[in-house]
Amino acid sequence: MRLGLIAGNGRFPFLVLDAARSMGHDVTVIAAREEAFADLNDAAARAQAPIHWISLGELGTCIRLMKDAGITQAVMAGQVRHTKIFAGGIVPD
């Protein structure tokens, strides 16, 4: 399986990456520039997984990267703070 890992902050994206690779899945990491930890670069390199850093508002880029990589399944792992998602706008209750 070709898996797209959309990574937020925290350690969970690292755990998902390691687990997916240990199961034999090809993984492409799409890291949220405003959230994901920089050492995800090293983890992706060790897992031989391509990594792309995009901003939270670049949904079209995220979809294009996944299509180009032939991804058939995607998972989001890690926190994305709602204040980052709604920066400059009204944050819902």
mmCIF file of C-alpha atoms in Angstrom:
data_model
loop_
_atom_site.group_PDB
_atom_site.id
_atom_site.type_symbol
_atom_site.label_atom_id
_atom_site.label_comp_id
_atom_site.label_asym_id
_atom_site.label_seq_id
_atom_site.Cartn_x
_atom_site.Cartn_y
_atom_site.Cartn_z
ATOM 1 C CA MET A 1 0.000 0.000 0.000
ATOM 2 C CA ARG A 2 1.093 3.568 -0.660
ATOM 3 C CA LEU A 3 0.264 5.584 2.447
ATOM 4 C CA GLY A 4 0.143 9.352 2.794
ATOM 5 C CA LEU A 5 1.051 10.532 6.285
ATOM 6 C CA ILE A 6 -0.156 14.060 6.984
ATOM 7 C CA ALA A 7 1.930 15.049 9.991
ATOM 8 C CA GLY A 8 1.065 17.553 12.695
ATOM 9 C CA ASN A 9 3.058 18.107 15.873
ATOM 10 C CA GLY A 10 4.019 15.680 18.610
ATOM 11 C CA ARG A 11 5.504 12.200 18.542
ATOM 12 C CA PHE A 12 2.517 10.414 17.002
ATOM 13 C CA PRO A 13 3.580 11.033 13.356
ATOM 14 C CA PHE A 14 6.919 9.330 14.136
ATOM 15 C CA LEU A 15 5.120 6.294 15.572
ATOM 16 C CA VAL A 16 2.791 6.030 12.569
ATOM 17 C CA LEU A 17 5.713 6.340 10.149
ATOM 18 C CA ASP A 18 7.689 3.611 11.913
ATOM 19 C CA ALA A 19 4.677 1.288 12.182
ATOM 20 C CA ALA A 20 3.662 1.741 8.544
ATOM 21 C CA ARG A 21 7.191 1.074 7.295
ATOM 22 C CA SER A 22 7.535 -1.990 9.543
ATOM 23 C CA MET A 23 4.356 -3.327 7.921
ATOM 24 C CA GLY A 24 5.946 -2.865 4.502
ATOM 25 C CA HIS A 25 3.948 0.155 3.355
ATOM 26 C CA ASP A 26 5.459 2.822 1.127
ATOM 27 C CA VAL A 27 4.977 6.124 2.961
ATOM 28 C CA THR A 28 5.037 9.698 1.728
ATOM 29 C CA VAL A 29 5.082 12.275 4.516
ATOM 30 C CA ILE A 30 3.243 15.564 4.084
ATOM 31 C CA ALA A 31 4.388 17.680 7.038
ATOM 32 C CA ALA A 32 2.496 20.755 8.232
ATOM 33 C CA ARG A 33 5.167 23.472 8.167
ATOM 34 C CA GLU A 34 3.598 25.337 11.098
ATOM 35 C CA GLU A 35 3.256 22.268 13.293
ATOM 36 C CA ALA A 36 5.426 19.218 12.570
ATOM 37 C CA PHE A 37 8.754 18.770 14.347
ATOM 38 C CA ALA A 38 11.860 19.458 12.249
ATOM 39 C CA ASP A 39 13.432 16.111 13.206
ATOM 40 C CA LEU A 40 10.725 14.443 11.119
ATOM 41 C CA ASN A 41 13.175 15.018 8.233
ATOM 42 C CA ASP A 42 15.634 12.584 9.827
ATOM 43 C CA ALA A 43 12.928 10.030 10.608
ATOM 44 C CA ALA A 44 11.666 10.148 7.016
ATOM 45 C CA ALA A 45 15.206 9.703 5.684
ATOM 46 C CA ARG A 46 15.774 6.667 7.929
ATOM 47 C CA ALA A 47 12.461 5.201 6.745
ATOM 48 C CA GLN A 48 13.326 5.989 3.111
ATOM 49 C CA ALA A 49 10.104 8.000 2.898
ATOM 50 C CA PRO A 50 9.878 11.171 0.820
ATOM 51 C CA ILE A 51 8.848 14.213 2.861
ATOM 52 C CA HIS A 52 7.170 17.419 1.699
ATOM 53 C CA TRP A 53 6.672 20.488 3.900
ATOM 54 C CA ILE A 54 3.536 22.499 3.156
ATOM 55 C CA SER A 55 1.568 25.192 4.951
ATOM 56 C CA LEU A 56 -1.778 24.353 6.495
ATOM 57 C CA GLY A 57 -3.752 26.250 3.865
ATOM 58 C CA GLU A 58 -2.222 24.384 0.920
ATOM 59 C CA LEU A 59 -4.831 21.633 0.600
ATOM 60 C CA GLY A 60 -4.561 21.589 -3.193
ATOM 61 C CA THR A 61 -0.806 21.042 -2.945
ATOM 62 C CA CYS A 62 -1.342 18.247 -0.435
ATOM 63 C CA ILE A 63 -3.789 16.475 -2.741
ATOM 64 C CA ARG A 64 -1.496 16.917 -5.767
ATOM 65 C CA LEU A 65 1.512 15.515 -3.891
ATOM 66 C CA MET A 66 -0.496 12.466 -2.837
ATOM 67 C CA LYS A 67 -1.854 11.862 -6.335
ATOM 68 C CA ASP A 68 1.636 12.231 -7.841
ATOM 69 C CA ALA A 69 2.973 9.674 -5.337
ATOM 70 C CA GLY A 70 0.200 7.189 -6.188
ATOM 71 C CA ILE A 71 -1.106 7.227 -2.628
ATOM 72 C CA THR A 72 -4.145 5.029 -2.074
ATOM 73 C CA GLN A 73 -4.707 5.682 1.658
ATOM 74 C CA ALA A 74 -3.972 8.668 3.898
ATOM 75 C CA VAL A 75 -3.816 9.206 7.637
ATOM 76 C CA MET A 76 -3.389 12.359 9.683
ATOM 77 C CA ALA A 77 -1.275 11.949 12.797
ATOM 78 C CA GLY A 78 -0.357 14.575 15.342
ATOM 79 C CA GLN A 79 -1.959 17.691 16.660
ATOM 80 C CA VAL A 80 -2.787 20.770 14.617
ATOM 81 C CA ARG A 81 -3.781 23.580 16.936
ATOM 82 C CA HIS A 82 -7.058 25.199 15.917
ATOM 83 C CA THR A 83 -5.542 28.639 16.467
ATOM 84 C CA LYS A 84 -3.185 27.860 13.565
ATOM 85 C CA ILE A 85 -6.001 26.662 11.310
ATOM 86 C CA PHE A 86 -8.153 29.721 11.924
ATOM 87 C CA ALA A 87 -5.371 32.331 12.283
ATOM 88 C CA GLY A 88 -6.622 35.676 11.163
ATOM 89 C CA GLY A 89 -10.250 34.592 11.229
ATOM 90 C CA ILE A 90 -12.941 33.814 13.737
ATOM 91 C CA VAL A 91 -12.300 30.725 15.794
ATOM 92 C CA PRO A 92 -15.505 28.726 16.321
ATOM 93 C CA ASP A 93 -16.494 27.655 19.852
#
